[in-house]
């Protein structure tokens, strides 16, 4: 038996959500609806604990700066520390890696003509730790090893949705050629609509977001052709983070997935919080 991708998880990664958890504010009226939306997700995680999470996220000029900007970077280290983003590192567990599977995926995907950057030392910012907190709560240790996969969505030119979708397919092939019966989840994070700067700061587009969720479930192939300019115009400058969801969706089976959970909520900081859990047919 080889490794296989059993499910995919999609979620926003708002840093203020991490602060709300770390400062014990999850029951406050502003935050309570957000965390209620993830109650089912945490129960599902406990019942469906994977062996490895392949976590697609973006670094926000934390581990990388404008000096070096990898388009796609795979974390092959044994561990990744929570980054100090200006207020000290989040008080969350160190992220344990899975160097063997990461190296296998790097080899398979690079030989399939995707040029990944191999990262052997990296701190991980809210893009990675906030989704883990939302899905796993506040454990002493994360439930399983995580392979961080960073996508540049910060500095133009960022990869197209199409490229991300096809990369997901190459990741699926890599996982399915790994000779150990591991249960692998793939997570796509970031989004949904938000813009953090300029005259349109605070932009939220519920209609766009919900259409994106519908199409991600039902017709990712067509969704993958959506050009950058549509994301930026409709979902704001940071809405482009959504291309990362297409990596995870591309890694799912070609048959329709089972929708385990769908959640959408505004407000949470400056971002529309969107969340999906999709399972592959068993
Ligand atoms: C916010 C959202 C993000 O995705 C991010 O990286 C930083 C801030 C926000 O909503 O405040
Ligand atoms: Fe972000």
PDB file of C-alpha atoms and ligand atoms in Angstrom:
ATOM      1  CA  UNK A   1       0.000   0.000   0.000  1.00  0.00           C
ATOM      2  CA  UNK A   2       1.182   3.471  -0.849  1.00  0.00           C
ATOM      3  CA  UNK A   3       0.397   6.784   0.775  1.00  0.00           C
ATOM      4  CA  UNK A   4      -2.860   8.419  -0.274  1.00  0.00           C
ATOM      5  CA  UNK A   5      -4.609  11.752   0.025  1.00  0.00           C
ATOM      6  CA  UNK A   6      -7.801  11.210   1.987  1.00  0.00           C
ATOM      7  CA  UNK A   7      -9.121  14.729   2.392  1.00  0.00           C
ATOM      8  CA  UNK A   8      -8.478  18.411   1.830  1.00  0.00           C
ATOM      9  CA  UNK A   9      -9.080  21.343   4.131  1.00  0.00           C
ATOM     10  CA  UNK A  10      -9.423  24.982   3.059  1.00  0.00           C
ATOM     11  CA  UNK A  11      -9.336  27.886   5.462  1.00  0.00           C
ATOM     12  CA  UNK A  12      -8.489  31.555   5.858  1.00  0.00           C
ATOM     13  CA  UNK A  13      -5.470  32.324   8.067  1.00  0.00           C
ATOM     14  CA  UNK A  14      -6.258  35.736   9.623  1.00  0.00           C
ATOM     15  CA  UNK A  15      -3.469  36.568  12.133  1.00  0.00           C
ATOM     16  CA  UNK A  16      -5.930  38.198  14.563  1.00  0.00           C
ATOM     17  CA  UNK A  17      -7.592  34.773  14.921  1.00  0.00           C
ATOM     18  CA  UNK A  18      -4.287  33.459  16.261  1.00  0.00           C
ATOM     19  CA  UNK A  19      -4.082  36.407  18.663  1.00  0.00           C
ATOM     20  CA  UNK A  20      -7.689  35.794  19.806  1.00  0.00           C
ATOM     21  CA  UNK A  21      -6.794  32.188  20.672  1.00  0.00           C
ATOM     22  CA  UNK A  22      -3.483  33.052  22.309  1.00  0.00           C
ATOM     23  CA  UNK A  23      -5.028  35.849  24.404  1.00  0.00           C
ATOM     24  CA  UNK A  24      -8.062  33.786  25.488  1.00  0.00           C
ATOM     25  CA  UNK A  25     -10.642  35.869  23.590  1.00  0.00           C
ATOM     26  CA  UNK A  26     -12.423  33.132  21.662  1.00  0.00           C
ATOM     27  CA  UNK A  27     -15.651  33.486  23.694  1.00  0.00           C
ATOM     28  CA  UNK A  28     -15.900  37.247  23.118  1.00  0.00           C
ATOM     29  CA  UNK A  29     -19.001  38.199  21.043  1.00  0.00           C
ATOM     30  CA  UNK A  30     -16.884  39.365  18.095  1.00  0.00           C
ATOM     31  CA  UNK A  31     -14.927  36.095  17.861  1.00  0.00           C
ATOM     32  CA  UNK A  32     -17.372  33.506  19.109  1.00  0.00           C
ATOM     33  CA  UNK A  33     -19.164  32.970  15.733  1.00  0.00           C
ATOM     34  CA  UNK A  34     -15.813  32.376  14.011  1.00  0.00           C
ATOM     35  CA  UNK A  35     -14.763  29.663  16.447  1.00  0.00           C
ATOM     36  CA  UNK A  36     -18.235  28.090  16.495  1.00  0.00           C
ATOM     37  CA  UNK A  37     -17.759  27.526  12.757  1.00  0.00           C
ATOM     38  CA  UNK A  38     -14.698  25.386  13.474  1.00  0.00           C
ATOM     39  CA  UNK A  39     -16.194  23.212  16.243  1.00  0.00           C
ATOM     40  CA  UNK A  40     -17.230  20.557  13.724  1.00  0.00           C
ATOM     41  CA  UNK A  41     -13.832  20.809  12.054  1.00  0.00           C
ATOM     42  CA  UNK A  42     -11.997  20.051  15.290  1.00  0.00           C
ATOM     43  CA  UNK A  43     -14.244  17.049  15.959  1.00  0.00           C
ATOM     44  CA  UNK A  44     -13.647  15.861  12.393  1.00  0.00           C
ATOM     45  CA  UNK A  45      -9.864  16.257  12.844  1.00  0.00           C
ATOM     46  CA  UNK A  46      -9.966  14.156  16.005  1.00  0.00           C
ATOM     47  CA  UNK A  47     -12.009  11.459  14.282  1.00  0.00           C
ATOM     48  CA  UNK A  48      -9.931  11.572  11.091  1.00  0.00           C
ATOM     49  CA  UNK A  49      -6.410  12.137  12.367  1.00  0.00           C
ATOM     50  CA  UNK A  50      -4.030  12.016   9.407  1.00  0.00           C
ATOM     51  CA  UNK A  51      -0.462  10.691   9.476  1.00  0.00           C
ATOM     52  CA  UNK A  52       0.811  13.810   7.692  1.00  0.00           C
ATOM     53  CA  UNK A  53      -0.571  17.207   6.691  1.00  0.00           C
ATOM     54  CA  UNK A  54       0.759  18.747   3.477  1.00  0.00           C
ATOM     55  CA  UNK A  55       0.042  22.375   4.281  1.00  0.00           C
ATOM     56  CA  UNK A  56      -0.038  24.873   1.410  1.00  0.00           C
ATOM     57  CA  UNK A  57       0.284  28.420   2.747  1.00  0.00           C
ATOM     58  CA  UNK A  58       2.070  31.650   2.116  1.00  0.00           C
ATOM     59  CA  UNK A  59       4.877  33.264   3.987  1.00  0.00           C
ATOM     60  CA  UNK A  60       4.188  36.974   4.649  1.00  0.00           C
ATOM     61  CA  UNK A  61       7.735  38.344   4.260  1.00  0.00           C
ATOM     62  CA  UNK A  62       8.631  36.481   7.469  1.00  0.00           C
ATOM     63  CA  UNK A  63      10.973  33.611   6.551  1.00  0.00           C
ATOM     64  CA  UNK A  64      11.528  35.085   3.108  1.00  0.00           C
ATOM     65  CA  UNK A  65      11.965  38.775   2.362  1.00  0.00           C
ATOM     66  CA  UNK A  66      12.142  40.747  -0.857  1.00  0.00           C
ATOM     67  CA  UNK A  67      15.749  39.475  -1.131  1.00  0.00           C
ATOM     68  CA  UNK A  68      14.688  35.938  -2.045  1.00  0.00           C
ATOM     69  CA  UNK A  69      11.191  35.070  -3.274  1.00  0.00           C
ATOM     70  CA  UNK A  70      10.653  31.410  -4.120  1.00  0.00           C
ATOM     71  CA  UNK A  71       7.495  30.819  -6.145  1.00  0.00           C
ATOM     72  CA  UNK A  72       7.043  27.362  -4.585  1.00  0.00           C
ATOM     73  CA  UNK A  73       9.060  26.209  -1.551  1.00  0.00           C
ATOM     74  CA  UNK A  74       8.821  22.805   0.138  1.00  0.00           C
ATOM     75  CA  UNK A  75       9.864  22.446   3.777  1.00  0.00           C
ATOM     76  CA  UNK A  76      12.070  19.372   4.106  1.00  0.00           C
ATOM     77  CA  UNK A  77      13.341  19.995   7.653  1.00  0.00           C
ATOM     78  CA  UNK A  78      12.638  17.885  10.756  1.00  0.00           C
ATOM     79  CA  UNK A  79      11.042  20.853  12.480  1.00  0.00           C
ATOM     80  CA  UNK A  80       9.829  24.401  11.888  1.00  0.00           C
ATOM     81  CA  UNK A  81       9.598  26.977  14.664  1.00  0.00           C
ATOM     82  CA  UNK A  82       6.707  29.435  14.977  1.00  0.00           C
ATOM     83  CA  UNK A  83       8.034  32.751  13.659  1.00  0.00           C
ATOM     84  CA  UNK A  84       8.345  36.013  15.535  1.00  0.00           C
ATOM     85  CA  UNK A  85       6.159  38.368  13.464  1.00  0.00           C
ATOM     86  CA  UNK A  86       6.796  41.358  15.710  1.00  0.00           C
ATOM     87  CA  UNK A  87       5.038  40.363  18.954  1.00  0.00           C
ATOM     88  CA  UNK A  88       7.179  37.334  19.770  1.00  0.00           C
ATOM     89  CA  UNK A  89       6.536  33.830  18.435  1.00  0.00           C
ATOM     90  CA  UNK A  90       2.996  32.482  18.954  1.00  0.00           C
ATOM     91  CA  UNK A  91       2.859  30.200  22.021  1.00  0.00           C
ATOM     92  CA  UNK A  92       2.040  27.147  19.910  1.00  0.00           C
ATOM     93  CA  UNK A  93       3.904  23.853  19.495  1.00  0.00           C
ATOM     94  CA  UNK A  94       6.907  23.533  17.217  1.00  0.00           C
ATOM     95  CA  UNK A  95       5.827  22.055  13.883  1.00  0.00           C
ATOM     96  CA  UNK A  96       7.388  18.643  13.286  1.00  0.00           C
ATOM     97  CA  UNK A  97       8.208  17.926   9.635  1.00  0.00           C
ATOM     98  CA  UNK A  98       8.244  14.696   7.636  1.00  0.00           C
ATOM     99  CA  UNK A  99      11.621  14.951   5.835  1.00  0.00           C
ATOM    100  CA  UNK A 100      11.388  11.578   4.090  1.00  0.00           C
ATOM    101  CA  UNK A 101       8.022  12.151   2.470  1.00  0.00           C
ATOM    102  CA  UNK A 102       8.924  15.790   1.757  1.00  0.00           C
ATOM    103  CA  UNK A 103      12.102  14.708  -0.051  1.00  0.00           C
ATOM    104  CA  UNK A 104      10.129  12.120  -2.032  1.00  0.00           C
ATOM    105  CA  UNK A 105       7.523  14.705  -3.054  1.00  0.00           C
ATOM    106  CA  UNK A 106      10.257  17.208  -3.957  1.00  0.00           C
ATOM    107  CA  UNK A 107      11.919  14.628  -6.210  1.00  0.00           C
ATOM    108  CA  UNK A 108       8.706  13.492  -7.880  1.00  0.00           C
ATOM    109  CA  UNK A 109       7.308  16.980  -8.432  1.00  0.00           C
ATOM    110  CA  UNK A 110      10.611  18.490  -9.625  1.00  0.00           C
ATOM    111  CA  UNK A 111      11.100  15.608 -12.078  1.00  0.00           C
ATOM    112  CA  UNK A 112       7.540  16.370 -13.246  1.00  0.00           C
ATOM    113  CA  UNK A 113       8.908  19.796 -14.267  1.00  0.00           C
ATOM    114  CA  UNK A 114       7.731  21.964 -11.347  1.00  0.00           C
ATOM    115  CA  UNK A 115      10.683  23.973 -10.059  1.00  0.00           C
ATOM    116  CA  UNK A 116      10.415  23.819  -6.272  1.00  0.00           C
ATOM    117  CA  UNK A 117      12.793  25.501  -3.857  1.00  0.00           C
ATOM    118  CA  UNK A 118      13.993  23.067  -1.188  1.00  0.00           C
ATOM    119  CA  UNK A 119      13.979  24.630   2.259  1.00  0.00           C
ATOM    120  CA  UNK A 120      15.915  22.954   5.058  1.00  0.00           C
ATOM    121  CA  UNK A 121      15.476  25.681   7.650  1.00  0.00           C
ATOM    122  CA  UNK A 122      12.487  27.975   8.003  1.00  0.00           C
ATOM    123  CA  UNK A 123      10.289  29.572  10.649  1.00  0.00           C
ATOM    124  CA  UNK A 124       6.553  29.428   9.916  1.00  0.00           C
ATOM    125  CA  UNK A 125       4.244  32.425  10.284  1.00  0.00           C
ATOM    126  CA  UNK A 126       0.489  32.882  10.833  1.00  0.00           C
ATOM    127  CA  UNK A 127      -0.161  31.548   7.324  1.00  0.00           C
ATOM    128  CA  UNK A 128       0.657  28.076   8.667  1.00  0.00           C
ATOM    129  CA  UNK A 129       0.073  28.240  12.415  1.00  0.00           C
ATOM    130  CA  UNK A 130      -3.401  29.866  12.386  1.00  0.00           C
ATOM    131  CA  UNK A 131      -4.959  27.095  10.233  1.00  0.00           C
ATOM    132  CA  UNK A 132      -3.388  24.508  12.584  1.00  0.00           C
ATOM    133  CA  UNK A 133      -4.884  26.304  15.599  1.00  0.00           C
ATOM    134  CA  UNK A 134      -8.317  26.558  13.974  1.00  0.00           C
ATOM    135  CA  UNK A 135      -8.388  22.858  13.101  1.00  0.00           C
ATOM    136  CA  UNK A 136      -6.588  21.408  16.131  1.00  0.00           C
ATOM    137  CA  UNK A 137      -7.289  23.830  18.999  1.00  0.00           C
ATOM    138  CA  UNK A 138      -4.571  24.283  21.600  1.00  0.00           C
ATOM    139  CA  UNK A 139      -2.807  20.928  22.019  1.00  0.00           C
ATOM    140  CA  UNK A 140       0.605  20.446  23.674  1.00  0.00           C
ATOM    141  CA  UNK A 141       1.829  19.027  20.375  1.00  0.00           C
ATOM    142  CA  UNK A 142       0.305  19.147  16.867  1.00  0.00           C
ATOM    143  CA  UNK A 143      -1.446  15.854  16.104  1.00  0.00           C
ATOM    144  CA  UNK A 144       0.901  14.817  13.289  1.00  0.00           C
ATOM    145  CA  UNK A 145       3.903  15.912  11.212  1.00  0.00           C
ATOM    146  CA  UNK A 146       3.360  18.757   8.736  1.00  0.00           C
ATOM    147  CA  UNK A 147       5.077  19.435   5.415  1.00  0.00           C
ATOM    148  CA  UNK A 148       4.997  23.211   4.893  1.00  0.00           C
ATOM    149  CA  UNK A 149       4.603  24.255   1.272  1.00  0.00           C
ATOM    150  CA  UNK A 150       4.990  27.995   0.741  1.00  0.00           C
ATOM    151  CA  UNK A 151       3.609  29.751  -2.349  1.00  0.00           C
ATOM    152  CA  UNK A 152       4.530  33.292  -3.327  1.00  0.00           C
ATOM    153  CA  UNK A 153       1.311  35.287  -3.364  1.00  0.00           C
ATOM    154  CA  UNK A 154       2.913  38.428  -1.955  1.00  0.00           C
ATOM    155  CA  UNK A 155       5.107  39.817  -4.737  1.00  0.00           C
ATOM    156  CA  UNK A 156       4.094  40.034  -8.398  1.00  0.00           C
ATOM    157  CA  UNK A 157       4.328  37.846 -10.480  1.00  0.00           C
ATOM    158  CA  UNK A 158       2.620  35.124  -8.467  1.00  0.00           C
ATOM    159  CA  UNK A 159       1.793  31.721  -9.993  1.00  0.00           C
ATOM    160  CA  UNK A 160      -1.470  31.318 -11.907  1.00  0.00           C
ATOM    161  CA  UNK A 161      -4.418  29.362 -10.563  1.00  0.00           C
ATOM    162  CA  UNK A 162      -3.864  26.943 -13.416  1.00  0.00           C
ATOM    163  CA  UNK A 163      -0.243  26.335 -12.422  1.00  0.00           C
ATOM    164  CA  UNK A 164      -1.317  25.782  -8.823  1.00  0.00           C
ATOM    165  CA  UNK A 165      -4.042  23.337  -9.876  1.00  0.00           C
ATOM    166  CA  UNK A 166      -1.643  21.279 -11.988  1.00  0.00           C
ATOM    167  CA  UNK A 167       0.948  21.360  -9.226  1.00  0.00           C
ATOM    168  CA  UNK A 168      -1.692  19.809  -6.973  1.00  0.00           C
ATOM    169  CA  UNK A 169      -2.086  16.951  -9.444  1.00  0.00           C
ATOM    170  CA  UNK A 170       1.687  16.403  -9.425  1.00  0.00           C
ATOM    171  CA  UNK A 171       1.638  16.364  -5.610  1.00  0.00           C
ATOM    172  CA  UNK A 172      -1.122  13.729  -5.678  1.00  0.00           C
ATOM    173  CA  UNK A 173       0.993  11.564  -8.023  1.00  0.00           C
ATOM    174  CA  UNK A 174       3.997  12.014  -5.726  1.00  0.00           C
ATOM    175  CA  UNK A 175       2.045  11.003  -2.617  1.00  0.00           C
ATOM    176  CA  UNK A 176       0.552   7.982  -4.369  1.00  0.00           C
ATOM    177  CA  UNK A 177       4.034   6.760  -5.326  1.00  0.00           C
ATOM    178  CA  UNK A 178       5.335   6.838  -1.738  1.00  0.00           C
ATOM    179  CA  UNK A 179       5.772   3.314  -0.512  1.00  0.00           C
ATOM    180  CA  UNK A 180       4.212   3.567   2.937  1.00  0.00           C
ATOM    181  CA  UNK A 181       0.488   3.436   3.756  1.00  0.00           C
ATOM    182  CA  UNK A 182       0.264   7.004   5.078  1.00  0.00           C
ATOM    183  CA  UNK A 183      -3.019   8.913   5.398  1.00  0.00           C
ATOM    184  CA  UNK A 184      -2.178  12.353   4.006  1.00  0.00           C
ATOM    185  CA  UNK A 185      -4.371  15.447   4.177  1.00  0.00           C
ATOM    186  CA  UNK A 186      -3.654  18.443   1.981  1.00  0.00           C
ATOM    187  CA  UNK A 187      -4.641  21.896   3.177  1.00  0.00           C
ATOM    188  CA  UNK A 188      -5.042  25.040   1.079  1.00  0.00           C
ATOM    189  CA  UNK A 189      -5.011  28.211   3.151  1.00  0.00           C
ATOM    190  CA  UNK A 190      -5.307  31.994   2.880  1.00  0.00           C
ATOM    191  CA  UNK A 191      -8.135  34.060   1.380  1.00  0.00           C
ATOM    192  CA  UNK A 192     -10.988  34.727   1.134  1.00  0.00           C
ATOM    193  CA  UNK A 193     -11.722  38.245  -0.118  1.00  0.00           C
ATOM    194  CA  UNK A 194      -9.630  40.885   1.605  1.00  0.00           C
ATOM    195  CA  UNK A 195      -7.529  43.922   0.876  1.00  0.00           C
ATOM    196  CA  UNK A 196      -5.215  45.283   3.549  1.00  0.00           C
ATOM    197  CA  UNK A 197      -4.042  48.522   1.971  1.00  0.00           C
ATOM    198  CA  UNK A 198      -4.952  51.428  -0.278  1.00  0.00           C
ATOM    199  CA  UNK A 199      -8.295  53.086  -0.979  1.00  0.00           C
ATOM    200  CA  UNK A 200     -10.080  49.707  -1.163  1.00  0.00           C
ATOM    201  CA  UNK A 201      -8.766  48.471   2.217  1.00  0.00           C
ATOM    202  CA  UNK A 202     -11.492  46.485   3.973  1.00  0.00           C
ATOM    203  CA  UNK A 203     -13.000  45.175   0.747  1.00  0.00           C
ATOM    204  CA  UNK A 204     -15.165  42.062   1.208  1.00  0.00           C
ATOM    205  CA  UNK A 205     -17.067  40.324  -1.588  1.00  0.00           C
ATOM    206  CA  UNK A 206     -19.500  37.705  -0.271  1.00  0.00           C
ATOM    207  CA  UNK A 207     -20.893  36.912  -3.698  1.00  0.00           C
ATOM    208  CA  UNK A 208     -17.454  36.230  -5.173  1.00  0.00           C
ATOM    209  CA  UNK A 209     -16.387  34.160  -2.173  1.00  0.00           C
ATOM    210  CA  UNK A 210     -19.440  31.918  -2.204  1.00  0.00           C
ATOM    211  CA  UNK A 211     -19.262  31.435  -5.965  1.00  0.00           C
ATOM    212  CA  UNK A 212     -15.592  30.489  -5.489  1.00  0.00           C
ATOM    213  CA  UNK A 213     -16.548  27.880  -2.862  1.00  0.00           C
ATOM    214  CA  UNK A 214     -19.297  26.471  -5.131  1.00  0.00           C
ATOM    215  CA  UNK A 215     -16.951  26.190  -8.081  1.00  0.00           C
ATOM    216  CA  UNK A 216     -14.045  24.848  -6.036  1.00  0.00           C
ATOM    217  CA  UNK A 217     -16.287  21.954  -5.025  1.00  0.00           C
ATOM    218  CA  UNK A 218     -18.034  21.329  -8.334  1.00  0.00           C
ATOM    219  CA  UNK A 219     -15.793  22.515 -11.169  1.00  0.00           C
ATOM    220  CA  UNK A 220     -12.196  23.249 -10.103  1.00  0.00           C
ATOM    221  CA  UNK A 221     -10.974  22.716 -13.666  1.00  0.00           C
ATOM    222  CA  UNK A 222     -12.873  25.793 -14.899  1.00  0.00           C
ATOM    223  CA  UNK A 223     -12.090  27.733 -11.718  1.00  0.00           C
ATOM    224  CA  UNK A 224      -8.379  27.144 -12.280  1.00  0.00           C
ATOM    225  CA  UNK A 225      -8.583  29.263 -15.458  1.00  0.00           C
ATOM    226  CA  UNK A 226      -9.671  32.374 -13.545  1.00  0.00           C
ATOM    227  CA  UNK A 227      -7.046  35.070 -14.308  1.00  0.00           C
ATOM    228  CA  UNK A 228      -5.218  37.033 -11.591  1.00  0.00           C
ATOM    229  CA  UNK A 229      -6.964  40.250 -12.508  1.00  0.00           C
ATOM    230  CA  UNK A 230     -10.364  38.739 -11.601  1.00  0.00           C
ATOM    231  CA  UNK A 231      -9.147  37.818  -8.112  1.00  0.00           C
ATOM    232  CA  UNK A 232      -7.661  41.261  -7.537  1.00  0.00           C
ATOM    233  CA  UNK A 233     -10.653  43.165  -8.900  1.00  0.00           C
ATOM    234  CA  UNK A 234     -13.322  41.060  -7.197  1.00  0.00           C
ATOM    235  CA  UNK A 235     -11.622  39.758  -4.037  1.00  0.00           C
ATOM    236  CA  UNK A 236      -9.072  42.500  -3.320  1.00  0.00           C
ATOM    237  CA  UNK A 237      -5.284  42.509  -3.519  1.00  0.00           C
ATOM    238  CA  UNK A 238      -4.897  39.823  -0.828  1.00  0.00           C
ATOM    239  CA  UNK A 239      -7.757  37.781  -2.298  1.00  0.00           C
ATOM    240  CA  UNK A 240      -5.076  36.372  -4.610  1.00  0.00           C
ATOM    241  CA  UNK A 241      -4.138  34.082  -1.690  1.00  0.00           C
ATOM    242  CA  UNK A 242      -7.029  31.931  -2.959  1.00  0.00           C
ATOM    243  CA  UNK A 243      -4.880  30.443  -5.745  1.00  0.00           C
ATOM    244  CA  UNK A 244      -3.359  28.293  -2.991  1.00  0.00           C
ATOM    245  CA  UNK A 245      -6.709  26.539  -2.522  1.00  0.00           C
ATOM    246  CA  UNK A 246      -6.337  25.259  -6.092  1.00  0.00           C
ATOM    247  CA  UNK A 247      -3.152  23.362  -5.157  1.00  0.00           C
ATOM    248  CA  UNK A 248      -5.090  21.387  -2.562  1.00  0.00           C
ATOM    249  CA  UNK A 249      -8.095  20.900  -4.853  1.00  0.00           C
ATOM    250  CA  UNK A 250      -5.849  19.663  -7.696  1.00  0.00           C
ATOM    251  CA  UNK A 251      -4.449  17.017  -5.357  1.00  0.00           C
ATOM    252  CA  UNK A 252      -7.902  15.519  -4.795  1.00  0.00           C
ATOM    253  CA  UNK A 253      -9.256  12.570  -6.793  1.00  0.00           C
ATOM    254  CA  UNK A 254     -10.933  13.274 -10.149  1.00  0.00           C
ATOM    255  CA  UNK A 255     -14.254  11.920  -8.824  1.00  0.00           C
ATOM    256  CA  UNK A 256     -16.526  14.383  -6.958  1.00  0.00           C
ATOM    257  CA  UNK A 257     -15.516  14.903  -3.308  1.00  0.00           C
ATOM    258  CA  UNK A 258     -17.810  14.625  -0.291  1.00  0.00           C
ATOM    259  CA  UNK A 259     -18.457  18.000   1.351  1.00  0.00           C
ATOM    260  CA  UNK A 260     -17.964  17.377   5.071  1.00  0.00           C
ATOM    261  CA  UNK A 261     -18.208  20.987   6.200  1.00  0.00           C
ATOM    262  CA  UNK A 262     -18.669  24.440   4.729  1.00  0.00           C
ATOM    263  CA  UNK A 263     -18.484  27.679   6.683  1.00  0.00           C
ATOM    264  CA  UNK A 264     -18.391  31.364   5.780  1.00  0.00           C
ATOM    265  CA  UNK A 265     -18.314  34.307   8.140  1.00  0.00           C
ATOM    266  CA  UNK A 266     -17.758  38.062   8.127  1.00  0.00           C
ATOM    267  CA  UNK A 267     -16.303  39.925  10.043  1.00  0.00           C
ATOM    268  CA  UNK A 268     -12.943  38.632  11.217  1.00  0.00           C
ATOM    269  CA  UNK A 269     -10.330  41.362  11.195  1.00  0.00           C
ATOM    270  CA  UNK A 270     -10.142  42.529   7.556  1.00  0.00           C
ATOM    271  CA  UNK A 271     -10.910  39.213   5.967  1.00  0.00           C
ATOM    272  CA  UNK A 272     -13.893  37.090   4.989  1.00  0.00           C
ATOM    273  CA  UNK A 273     -13.349  33.735   6.698  1.00  0.00           C
ATOM    274  CA  UNK A 274     -14.073  30.819   4.398  1.00  0.00           C
ATOM    275  CA  UNK A 275     -13.668  27.162   5.228  1.00  0.00           C
ATOM    276  CA  UNK A 276     -14.297  23.808   3.540  1.00  0.00           C
ATOM    277  CA  UNK A 277     -13.530  20.190   4.328  1.00  0.00           C
ATOM    278  CA  UNK A 278     -13.656  17.804   1.373  1.00  0.00           C
ATOM    279  CA  UNK A 279     -13.153  14.049   1.575  1.00  0.00           C
ATOM    280  CA  UNK A 280     -12.133  11.738  -1.237  1.00  0.00           C
ATOM    281  CA  UNK A 281     -14.381   8.719  -1.846  1.00  0.00           C
ATOM    282  CA  UNK A 282     -13.012   5.820   0.240  1.00  0.00           C
TER     283      UNK A 282
HETATM  284  C1  LIG B   1      -5.213  39.811   7.646  1.00  0.00           C
HETATM  285  C2  LIG B   1      -5.398  38.746   6.766  1.00  0.00           C
HETATM  286  C3  LIG B   1      -4.322  38.083   6.213  1.00  0.00           C
HETATM  287  O1  LIG B   1      -4.440  37.052   5.318  1.00  0.00           O
HETATM  288  C4  LIG B   1      -3.036  38.462   6.541  1.00  0.00           C
HETATM  289  O2  LIG B   1      -2.003  37.751   6.040  1.00  0.00           O
HETATM  290  C5  LIG B   1      -2.823  39.538   7.411  1.00  0.00           C
HETATM  291  C6  LIG B   1      -3.922  40.212   7.945  1.00  0.00           C
HETATM  292  C7  LIG B   1      -6.369  40.518   8.258  1.00  0.00           C
HETATM  293  O3  LIG B   1      -7.527  40.209   7.941  1.00  0.00           O
HETATM  294  O4  LIG B   1      -6.157  41.394   9.099  1.00  0.00           O
HETATM  295 FE1  LIG B   2      -2.424  36.383   4.493  1.00  0.00          FE
END
